[in-house]
Coordinates of C-alpha atoms and ligand atoms in Angstrom, one line a residue:
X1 CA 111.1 78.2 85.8
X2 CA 113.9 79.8 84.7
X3 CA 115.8 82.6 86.3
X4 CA 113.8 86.2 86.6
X5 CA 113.9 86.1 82.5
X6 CA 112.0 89.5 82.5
X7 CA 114.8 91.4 83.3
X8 CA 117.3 89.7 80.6
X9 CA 117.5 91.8 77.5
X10 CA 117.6 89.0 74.3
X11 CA 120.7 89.6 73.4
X12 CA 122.1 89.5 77.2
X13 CA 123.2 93.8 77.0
X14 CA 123.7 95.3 80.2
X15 CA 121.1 98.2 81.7
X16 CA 121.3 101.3 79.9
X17 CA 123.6 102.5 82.7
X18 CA 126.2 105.3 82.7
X19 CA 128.5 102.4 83.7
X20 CA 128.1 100.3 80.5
X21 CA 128.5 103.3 78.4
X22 CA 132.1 103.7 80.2
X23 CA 133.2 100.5 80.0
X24 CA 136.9 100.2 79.7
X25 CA 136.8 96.7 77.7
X26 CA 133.5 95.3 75.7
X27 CA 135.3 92.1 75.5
X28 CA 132.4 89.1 74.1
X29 CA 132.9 85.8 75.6
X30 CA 131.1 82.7 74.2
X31 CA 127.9 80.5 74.6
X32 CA 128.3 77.2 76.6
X33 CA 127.4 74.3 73.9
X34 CA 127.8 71.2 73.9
X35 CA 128.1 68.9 77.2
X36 CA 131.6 70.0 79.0
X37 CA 133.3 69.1 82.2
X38 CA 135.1 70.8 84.7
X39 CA 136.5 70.4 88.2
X40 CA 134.2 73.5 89.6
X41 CA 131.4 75.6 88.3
X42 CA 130.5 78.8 88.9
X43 CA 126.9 79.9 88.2
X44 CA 126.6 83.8 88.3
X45 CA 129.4 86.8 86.9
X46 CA 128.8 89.4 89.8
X47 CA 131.4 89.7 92.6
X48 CA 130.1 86.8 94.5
X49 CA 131.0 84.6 91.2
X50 CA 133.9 85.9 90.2
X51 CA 135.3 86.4 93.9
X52 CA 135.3 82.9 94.3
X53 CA 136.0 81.7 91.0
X54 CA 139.1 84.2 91.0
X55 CA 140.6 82.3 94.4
X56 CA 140.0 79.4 93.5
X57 CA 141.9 80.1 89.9
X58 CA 144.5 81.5 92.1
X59 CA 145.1 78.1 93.8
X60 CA 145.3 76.0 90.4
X61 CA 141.9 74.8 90.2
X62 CA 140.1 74.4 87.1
X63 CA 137.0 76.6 87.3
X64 CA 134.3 77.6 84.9
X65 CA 131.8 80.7 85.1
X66 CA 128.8 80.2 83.7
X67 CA 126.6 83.7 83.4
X68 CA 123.2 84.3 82.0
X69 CA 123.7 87.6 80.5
X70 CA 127.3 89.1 80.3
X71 CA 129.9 90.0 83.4
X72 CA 128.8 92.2 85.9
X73 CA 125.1 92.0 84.3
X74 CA 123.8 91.9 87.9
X75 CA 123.9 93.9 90.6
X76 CA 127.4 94.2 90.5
X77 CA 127.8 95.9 87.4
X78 CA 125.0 98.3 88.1
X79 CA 125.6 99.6 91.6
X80 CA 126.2 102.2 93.7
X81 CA 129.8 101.9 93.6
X82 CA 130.1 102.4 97.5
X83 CA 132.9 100.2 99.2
X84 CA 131.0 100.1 102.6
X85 CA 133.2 98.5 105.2
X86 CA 130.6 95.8 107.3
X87 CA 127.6 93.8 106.8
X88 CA 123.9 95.2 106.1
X89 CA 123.4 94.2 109.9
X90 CA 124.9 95.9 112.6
X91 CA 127.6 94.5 114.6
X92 CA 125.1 95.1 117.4
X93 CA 122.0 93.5 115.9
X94 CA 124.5 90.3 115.3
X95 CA 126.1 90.2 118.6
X96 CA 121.8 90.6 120.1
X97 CA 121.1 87.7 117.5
X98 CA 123.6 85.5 117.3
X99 CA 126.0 86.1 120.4
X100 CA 129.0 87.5 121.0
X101 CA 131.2 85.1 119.6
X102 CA 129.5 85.7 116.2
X103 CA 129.4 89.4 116.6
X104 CA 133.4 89.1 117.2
X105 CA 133.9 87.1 114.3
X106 CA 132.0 88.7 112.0
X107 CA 133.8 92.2 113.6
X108 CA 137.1 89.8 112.5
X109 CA 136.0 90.6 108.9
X110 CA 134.5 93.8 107.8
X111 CA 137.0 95.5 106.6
X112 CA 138.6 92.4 104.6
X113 CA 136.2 92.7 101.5
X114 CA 137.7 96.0 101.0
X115 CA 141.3 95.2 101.7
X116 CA 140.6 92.0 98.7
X117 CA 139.1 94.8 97.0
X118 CA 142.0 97.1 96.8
X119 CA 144.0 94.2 96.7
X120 CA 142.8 92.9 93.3
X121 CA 143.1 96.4 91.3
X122 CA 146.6 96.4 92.4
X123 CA 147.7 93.2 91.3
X124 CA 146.0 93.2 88.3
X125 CA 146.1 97.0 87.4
X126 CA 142.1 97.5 87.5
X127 CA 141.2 101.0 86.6
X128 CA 138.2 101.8 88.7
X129 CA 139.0 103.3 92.3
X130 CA 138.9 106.2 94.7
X131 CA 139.1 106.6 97.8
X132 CA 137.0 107.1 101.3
X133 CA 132.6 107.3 102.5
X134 CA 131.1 109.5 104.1
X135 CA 127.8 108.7 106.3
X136 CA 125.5 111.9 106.7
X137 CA 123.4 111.9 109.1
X138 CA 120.0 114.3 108.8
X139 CA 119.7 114.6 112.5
X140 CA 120.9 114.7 116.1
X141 CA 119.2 111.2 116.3
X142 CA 121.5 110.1 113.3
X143 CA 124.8 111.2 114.8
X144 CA 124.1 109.5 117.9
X145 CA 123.4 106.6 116.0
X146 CA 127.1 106.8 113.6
X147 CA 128.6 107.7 117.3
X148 CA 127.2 104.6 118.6
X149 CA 128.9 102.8 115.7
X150 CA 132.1 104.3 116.0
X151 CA 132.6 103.5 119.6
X152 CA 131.1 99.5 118.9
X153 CA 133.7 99.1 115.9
X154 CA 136.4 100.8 118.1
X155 CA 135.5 98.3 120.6
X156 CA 136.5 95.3 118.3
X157 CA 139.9 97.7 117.5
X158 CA 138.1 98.8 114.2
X159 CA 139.8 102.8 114.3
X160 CA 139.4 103.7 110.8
X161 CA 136.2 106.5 111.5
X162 CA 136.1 109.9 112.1
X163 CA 133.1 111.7 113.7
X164 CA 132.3 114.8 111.7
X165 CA 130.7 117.8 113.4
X166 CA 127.7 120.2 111.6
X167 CA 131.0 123.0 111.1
X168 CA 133.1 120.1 109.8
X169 CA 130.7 118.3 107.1
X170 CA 131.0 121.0 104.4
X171 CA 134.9 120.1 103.7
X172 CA 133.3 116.6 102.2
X173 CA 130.1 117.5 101.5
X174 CA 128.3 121.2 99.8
X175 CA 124.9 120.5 100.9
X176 CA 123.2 122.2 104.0
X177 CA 121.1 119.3 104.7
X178 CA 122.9 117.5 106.7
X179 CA 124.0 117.8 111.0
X180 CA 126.7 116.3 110.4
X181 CA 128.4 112.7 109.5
X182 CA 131.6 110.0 110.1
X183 CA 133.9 109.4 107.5
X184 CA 135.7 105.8 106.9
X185 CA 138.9 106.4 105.8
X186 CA 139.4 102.8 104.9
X187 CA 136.3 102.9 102.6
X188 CA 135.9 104.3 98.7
X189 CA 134.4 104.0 95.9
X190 CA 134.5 102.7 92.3
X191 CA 133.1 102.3 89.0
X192 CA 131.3 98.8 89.1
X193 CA 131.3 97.4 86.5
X194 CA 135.0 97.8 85.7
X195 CA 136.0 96.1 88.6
X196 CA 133.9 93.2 87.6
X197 CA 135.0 93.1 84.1
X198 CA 139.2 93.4 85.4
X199 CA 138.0 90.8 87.9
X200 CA 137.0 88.6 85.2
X201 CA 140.0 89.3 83.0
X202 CA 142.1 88.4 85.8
X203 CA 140.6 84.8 86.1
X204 CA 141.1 83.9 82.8
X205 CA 144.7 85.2 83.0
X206 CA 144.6 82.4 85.9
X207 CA 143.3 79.4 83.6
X208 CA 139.5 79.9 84.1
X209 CA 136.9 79.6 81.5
X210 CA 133.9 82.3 81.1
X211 CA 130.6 81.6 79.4
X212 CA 128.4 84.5 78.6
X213 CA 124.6 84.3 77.3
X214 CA 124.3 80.7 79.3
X215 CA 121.0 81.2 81.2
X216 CA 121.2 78.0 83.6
X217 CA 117.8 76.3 83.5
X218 CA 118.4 73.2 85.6
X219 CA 120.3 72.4 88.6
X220 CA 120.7 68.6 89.3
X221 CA 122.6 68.7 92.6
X222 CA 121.5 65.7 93.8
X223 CA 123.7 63.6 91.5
X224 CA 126.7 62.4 92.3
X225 CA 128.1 65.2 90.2
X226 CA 126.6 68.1 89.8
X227 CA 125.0 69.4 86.8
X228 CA 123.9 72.6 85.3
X229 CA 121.9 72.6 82.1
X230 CA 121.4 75.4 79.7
X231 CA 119.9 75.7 76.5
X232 CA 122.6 74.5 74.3
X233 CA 124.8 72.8 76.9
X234 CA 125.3 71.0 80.0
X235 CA 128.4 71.6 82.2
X236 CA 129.1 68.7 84.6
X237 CA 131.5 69.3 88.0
X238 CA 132.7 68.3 91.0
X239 CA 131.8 71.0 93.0
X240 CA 129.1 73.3 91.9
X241 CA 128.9 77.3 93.7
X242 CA 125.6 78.8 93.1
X243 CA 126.1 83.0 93.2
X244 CA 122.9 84.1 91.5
X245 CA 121.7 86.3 93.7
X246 CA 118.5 88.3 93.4
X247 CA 118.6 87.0 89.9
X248 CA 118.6 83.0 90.6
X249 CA 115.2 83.1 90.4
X250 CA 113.3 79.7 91.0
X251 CA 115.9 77.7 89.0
X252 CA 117.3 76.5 92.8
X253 CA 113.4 76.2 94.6
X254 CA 115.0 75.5 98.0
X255 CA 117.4 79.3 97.6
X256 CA 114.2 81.6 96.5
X257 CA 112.5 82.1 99.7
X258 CA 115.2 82.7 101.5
X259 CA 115.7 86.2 100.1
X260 CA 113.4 88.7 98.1
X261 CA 114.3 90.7 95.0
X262 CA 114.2 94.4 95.8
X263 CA 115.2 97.1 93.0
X264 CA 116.7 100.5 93.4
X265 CA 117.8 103.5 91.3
X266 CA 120.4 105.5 90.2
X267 CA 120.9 108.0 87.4
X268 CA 123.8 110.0 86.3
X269 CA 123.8 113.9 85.7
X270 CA 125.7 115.4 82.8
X271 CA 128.9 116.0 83.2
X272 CA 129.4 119.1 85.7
X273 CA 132.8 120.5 85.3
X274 CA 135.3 120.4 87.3
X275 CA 134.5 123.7 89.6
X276 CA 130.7 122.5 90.0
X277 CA 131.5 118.8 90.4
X278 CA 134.2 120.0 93.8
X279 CA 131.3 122.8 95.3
X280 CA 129.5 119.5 95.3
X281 CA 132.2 116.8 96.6
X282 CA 135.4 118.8 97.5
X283 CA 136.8 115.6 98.4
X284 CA 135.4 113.2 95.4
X285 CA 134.5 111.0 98.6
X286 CA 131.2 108.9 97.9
X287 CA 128.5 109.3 100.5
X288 CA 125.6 107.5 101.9
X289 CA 123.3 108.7 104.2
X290 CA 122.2 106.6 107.0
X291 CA 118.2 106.4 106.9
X292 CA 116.3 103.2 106.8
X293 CA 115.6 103.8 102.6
X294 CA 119.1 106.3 102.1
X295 CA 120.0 107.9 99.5
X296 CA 123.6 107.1 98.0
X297 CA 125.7 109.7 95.7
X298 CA 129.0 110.2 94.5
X299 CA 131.8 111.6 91.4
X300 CA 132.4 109.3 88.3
X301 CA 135.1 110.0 86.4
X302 CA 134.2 112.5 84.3
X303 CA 132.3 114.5 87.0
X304 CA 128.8 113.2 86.9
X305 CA 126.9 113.2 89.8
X306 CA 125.8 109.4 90.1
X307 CA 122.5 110.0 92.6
X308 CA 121.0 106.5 93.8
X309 CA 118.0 105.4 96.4
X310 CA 114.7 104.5 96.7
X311 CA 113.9 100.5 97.0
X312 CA 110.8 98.5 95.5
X313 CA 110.2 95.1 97.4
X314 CA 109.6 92.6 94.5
X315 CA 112.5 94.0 92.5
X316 CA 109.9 95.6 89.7
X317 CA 111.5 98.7 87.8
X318 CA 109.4 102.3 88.5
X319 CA 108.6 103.5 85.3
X320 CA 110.5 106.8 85.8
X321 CA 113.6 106.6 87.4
X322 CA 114.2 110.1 87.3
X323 CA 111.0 111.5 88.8
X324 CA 111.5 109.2 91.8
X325 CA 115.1 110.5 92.3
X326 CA 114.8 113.8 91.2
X327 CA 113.2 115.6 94.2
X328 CA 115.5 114.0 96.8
X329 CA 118.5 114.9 94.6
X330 CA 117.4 118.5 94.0
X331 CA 116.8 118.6 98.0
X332 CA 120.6 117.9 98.6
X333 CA 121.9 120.2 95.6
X334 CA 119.4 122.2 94.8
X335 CA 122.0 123.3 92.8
X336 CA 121.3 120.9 90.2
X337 CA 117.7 121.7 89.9
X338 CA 118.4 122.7 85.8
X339 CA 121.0 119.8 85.6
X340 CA 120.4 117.3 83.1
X341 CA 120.2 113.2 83.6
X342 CA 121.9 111.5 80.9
X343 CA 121.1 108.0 82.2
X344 CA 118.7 106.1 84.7
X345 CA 118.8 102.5 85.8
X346 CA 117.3 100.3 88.0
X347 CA 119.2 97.0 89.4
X348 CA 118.2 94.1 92.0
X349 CA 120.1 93.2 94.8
X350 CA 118.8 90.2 97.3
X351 CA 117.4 91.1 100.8
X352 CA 117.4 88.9 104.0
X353 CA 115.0 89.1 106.7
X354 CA 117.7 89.6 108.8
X355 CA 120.2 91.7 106.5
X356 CA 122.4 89.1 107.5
X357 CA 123.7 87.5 104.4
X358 CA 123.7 83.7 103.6
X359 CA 126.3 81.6 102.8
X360 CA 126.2 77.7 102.8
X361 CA 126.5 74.1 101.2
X362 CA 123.1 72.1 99.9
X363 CA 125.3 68.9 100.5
X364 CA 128.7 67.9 100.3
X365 CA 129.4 69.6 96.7
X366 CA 127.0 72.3 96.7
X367 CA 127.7 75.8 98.2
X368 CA 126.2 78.7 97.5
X369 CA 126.2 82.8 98.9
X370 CA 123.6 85.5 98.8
X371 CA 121.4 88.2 100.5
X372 CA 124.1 91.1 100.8
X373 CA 120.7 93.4 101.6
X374 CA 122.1 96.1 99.7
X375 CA 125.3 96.5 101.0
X376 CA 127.5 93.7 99.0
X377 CA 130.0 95.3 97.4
X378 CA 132.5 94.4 100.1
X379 CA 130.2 91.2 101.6
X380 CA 130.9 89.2 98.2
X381 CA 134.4 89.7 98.0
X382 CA 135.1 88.3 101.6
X383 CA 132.8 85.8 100.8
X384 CA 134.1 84.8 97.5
X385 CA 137.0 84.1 99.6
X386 CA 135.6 81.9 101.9
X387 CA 133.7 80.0 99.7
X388 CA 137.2 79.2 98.0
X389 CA 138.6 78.3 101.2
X390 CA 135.7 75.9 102.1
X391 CA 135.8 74.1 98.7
X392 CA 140.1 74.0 99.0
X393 CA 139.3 71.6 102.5
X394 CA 139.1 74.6 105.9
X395 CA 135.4 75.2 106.2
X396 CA 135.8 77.1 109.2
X397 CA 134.7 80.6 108.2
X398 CA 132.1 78.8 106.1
X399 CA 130.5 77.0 109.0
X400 CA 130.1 79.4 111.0
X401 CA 128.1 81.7 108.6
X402 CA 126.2 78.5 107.6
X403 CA 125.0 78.4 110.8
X404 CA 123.4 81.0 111.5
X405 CA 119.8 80.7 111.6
X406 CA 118.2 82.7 108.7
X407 CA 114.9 83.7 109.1
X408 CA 111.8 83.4 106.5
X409 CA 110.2 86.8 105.2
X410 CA 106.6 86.9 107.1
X411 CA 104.0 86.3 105.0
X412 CA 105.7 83.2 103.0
X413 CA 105.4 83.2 99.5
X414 CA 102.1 85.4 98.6
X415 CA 102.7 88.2 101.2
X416 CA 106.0 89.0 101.6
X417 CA 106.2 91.9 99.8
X418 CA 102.9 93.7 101.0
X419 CA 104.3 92.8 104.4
X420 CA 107.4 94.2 103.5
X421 CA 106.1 97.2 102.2
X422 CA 104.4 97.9 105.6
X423 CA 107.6 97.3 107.2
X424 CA 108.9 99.6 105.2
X425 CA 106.3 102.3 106.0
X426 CA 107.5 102.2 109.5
X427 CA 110.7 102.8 108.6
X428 CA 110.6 105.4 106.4
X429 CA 108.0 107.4 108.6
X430 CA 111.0 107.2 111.1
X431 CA 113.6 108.5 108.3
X432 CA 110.9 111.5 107.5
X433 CA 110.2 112.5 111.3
X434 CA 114.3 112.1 111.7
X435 CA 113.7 109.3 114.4
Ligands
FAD501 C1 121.3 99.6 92.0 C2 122.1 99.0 93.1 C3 123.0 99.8 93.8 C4 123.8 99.1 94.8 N1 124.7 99.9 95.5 C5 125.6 99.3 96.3 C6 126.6 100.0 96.9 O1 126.8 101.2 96.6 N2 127.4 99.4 97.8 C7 127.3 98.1 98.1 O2 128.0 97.6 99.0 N3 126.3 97.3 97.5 C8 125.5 97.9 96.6 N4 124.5 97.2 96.0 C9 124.5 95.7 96.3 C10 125.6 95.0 95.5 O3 125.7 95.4 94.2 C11 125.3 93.5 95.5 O4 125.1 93.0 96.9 C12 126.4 92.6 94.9 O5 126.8 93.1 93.7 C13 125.9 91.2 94.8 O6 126.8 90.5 93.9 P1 126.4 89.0 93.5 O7 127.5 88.5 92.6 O8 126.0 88.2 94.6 O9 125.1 89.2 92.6 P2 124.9 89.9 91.2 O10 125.9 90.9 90.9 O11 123.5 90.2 91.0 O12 125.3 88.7 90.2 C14 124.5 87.6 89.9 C15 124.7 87.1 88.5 O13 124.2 85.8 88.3 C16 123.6 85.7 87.1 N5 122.6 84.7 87.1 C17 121.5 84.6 87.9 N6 120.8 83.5 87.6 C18 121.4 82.8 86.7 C19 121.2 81.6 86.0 N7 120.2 80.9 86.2 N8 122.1 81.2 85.0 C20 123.2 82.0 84.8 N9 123.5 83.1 85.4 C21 122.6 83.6 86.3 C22 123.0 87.1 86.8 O14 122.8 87.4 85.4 C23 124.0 88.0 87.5 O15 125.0 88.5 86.5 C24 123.6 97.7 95.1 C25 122.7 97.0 94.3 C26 122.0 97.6 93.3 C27 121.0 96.7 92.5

């Protein structure tokens, strides 16, 4: 079966998001036809893709892309926007899982998918950044939590947070709901989708080769070359890097269990004005609360509120974004209560049991990464770059990550997401109660 087809507009347009309506280039690339050759292929343009396909361009090899849809289709050119320094997972729930060893590796590269990040828009002059997150926290339970995290990540020399009293929360933040937060001043924010699209500019500055609207049907990595089949086309390589994500579907059988597709929401306000827009965000910091199902806001450009959260395990779309947002938004800001919403959109991103993501080979010429749990922004980009390490001959980093033990979703196959769902009830019975 093909990749989740049901999501794929016909002619391969991105989500009616805010972001696609400010893209800075609408740049077409073509169809794969025809059977083609090259040293490395690429299946998937989000950051996972084009993070690896952009190092590996870097180093002189000859790499294609091969997309479904357009650049940025996926999650990455739908998102939050929220350059979250770490992992989903905890530095503590990896060092209980996994050791200390792993926990002081991983602690080794949290802040590096930012620093490639910032990195890449300089070099290549990608208009899309600002800078700093905030994490609120709704209760004294919360702020013991963030001051938990501070002290772990100072304890592996990570001293870029700030704890942020009740008095102190207002100069970031003009909402009353909160007892206060930490701020990562190595964090920030950015407008998705042009990242990805200056991403992808940038690899064909470097030699690659993009192809848009090439929905891979077939994977034959068993071969002594890979291959990747399409409907018009083949593409034949020696190494093959499988970064569809949440999207891959069951075009890869022995990837789809390993994560679940989950959806969530944003939508974007009219624009507020300027004097509006800083009573809300003096700063223009983005800002992420730090319940179980959080709620995720910040500033675009043009001073539009961007208000995200909310999750559905399955990665179905609700059939009104804005009345599931709405009342949470209006809770923060009630403010906004008479504010507009010029756009709604719904995205998937790839969940692990563990919300440790995946990276890995299928065999010798096979690799693939996924399972960011939501936080990927910053994930993909570190491990875009050590996928491109692996496949240039120092598997180190790689080896370690493939490794670790993933764990299946109970339930298999038929009950995962019901499971999940009561999971999830837990959970967010302890966000309500503040626990
Ligand atoms: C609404 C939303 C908000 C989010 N907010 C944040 C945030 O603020 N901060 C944060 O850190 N993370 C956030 N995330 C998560 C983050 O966006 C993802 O973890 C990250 O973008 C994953 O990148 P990726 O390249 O692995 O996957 P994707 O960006 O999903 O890219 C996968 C690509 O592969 C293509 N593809 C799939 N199958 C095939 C096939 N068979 N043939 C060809 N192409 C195929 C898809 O079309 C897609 O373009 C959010 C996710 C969503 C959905």
């Amino acid at each position: 079966m093909a990749a989740t087809q049901k999501h794929y507009a016909n002619d391969g347009s991105h989500t009616t998001s805010y972001y696609a309506a400010s893209a800075n280039t609408h740049v077409l690339r073509s169809e794969l036809v025809g059977d083609q050759t090259f040293d490395i292929c690429v299946v998937g343009a989000g950051y996972s893709g084009l993070s690896t396909a952009l190092h590996l361009a870097e180093k002189g090899y000859q790499v294609a892309i091969i997309e479904g849809a357009r650049i940025g289709w996926g999650a990455s050119g739908r998102n939050g926007g929220q350059i979250v320094n770490g992992l989903n997972a905890s530095l503590q729930t990896i060092d209980r899982r996994y050791g200390k060893d792993t926990a002081n590796f991983v602690a080794g590269l949290v802040t590096e998918g930012g620093d490639i990040i910032r990195e890449r828009v300089a070099k290549y002059d990608i208009k899309c950044l600002k800078k700093t997150n905030v994490f609120t926290a709704y209760t004294s339970a919360h702020m013991r939590e963030l001051e938990d995290r501070l002290e772990l990540w100072r304890g592996y020399g990570i001293e870029n947070q700030e704890m942020i009293g009740k008095e102190g929360i207002g100069k970031y933040v003009g909402s009353d709901a909160y007892a206060g937060g930490m701020i990562d001043h190595s964090g920030g924010h950015m407008h998705p989708l042009n990242l990805a699209l200056g991403e992808a500019e940038a690899f064909e500055k470097n030699g690659g080769t993009i192809f848009e609207m090439s929905m891979v049907h077939n994977v034959d990595y068993d071969a002594k070359k890979p291959v990747v089949t399409t409907e018009k086309g083949t593409i034949t390589c020696n190494t093959l890097v499988l970064c569809g994500n949440a999207y891959l579907g069951h075009v890869v059988p022995t990837l789809t269990h390993r994560v679940m597709p989950v959806s969530t929401q944003i939508m974007a306000t009219q624009p507020l004005g300027e004097d509006l827009a800083k009573r809300l965000l003096p700063t223009d910091t983005c800002v992420e609360d730090i319940r179980y199902i959080l709620d995720y806001y910040r500033l675009s450009a043009d001073n539009r509120l961007l208000f995200g959260g909310g999750t559905v395990y399955g990665g179905t779309d609700p059939k009104n974004i804005e009345a599931k947002l709405r009342r949470t938004m209006d809770k923060v800001f009630p403010e906004l209560r008479n504010t507009q919403i010029e756009y709604a959109w719904s995205g998937n991103f790839a969940l692990s049991f563990s919300r440790v993501p995946q990276m890995g080979r299928l065999n010798d010429n096979t690799y693939f990464a996924h399972g960011y749990s939501g936080h990927g922004v910053t994930g993909s980009h570190t491990f875009g770059r050590i996928l491109s390490e692996a496949i240039d001959g120092d598997r180190t980093r790689l080896d370690v990550f493939a490794d670790v033990p993933w764990v299946p979703f109970p339930g298999g196959r038929m009950f995962r997401v019901p499971y999940s769902v009561i999971g999830s009830w837990y959970y967010g019975f302890k966000d309500r109660f503040g626990l």
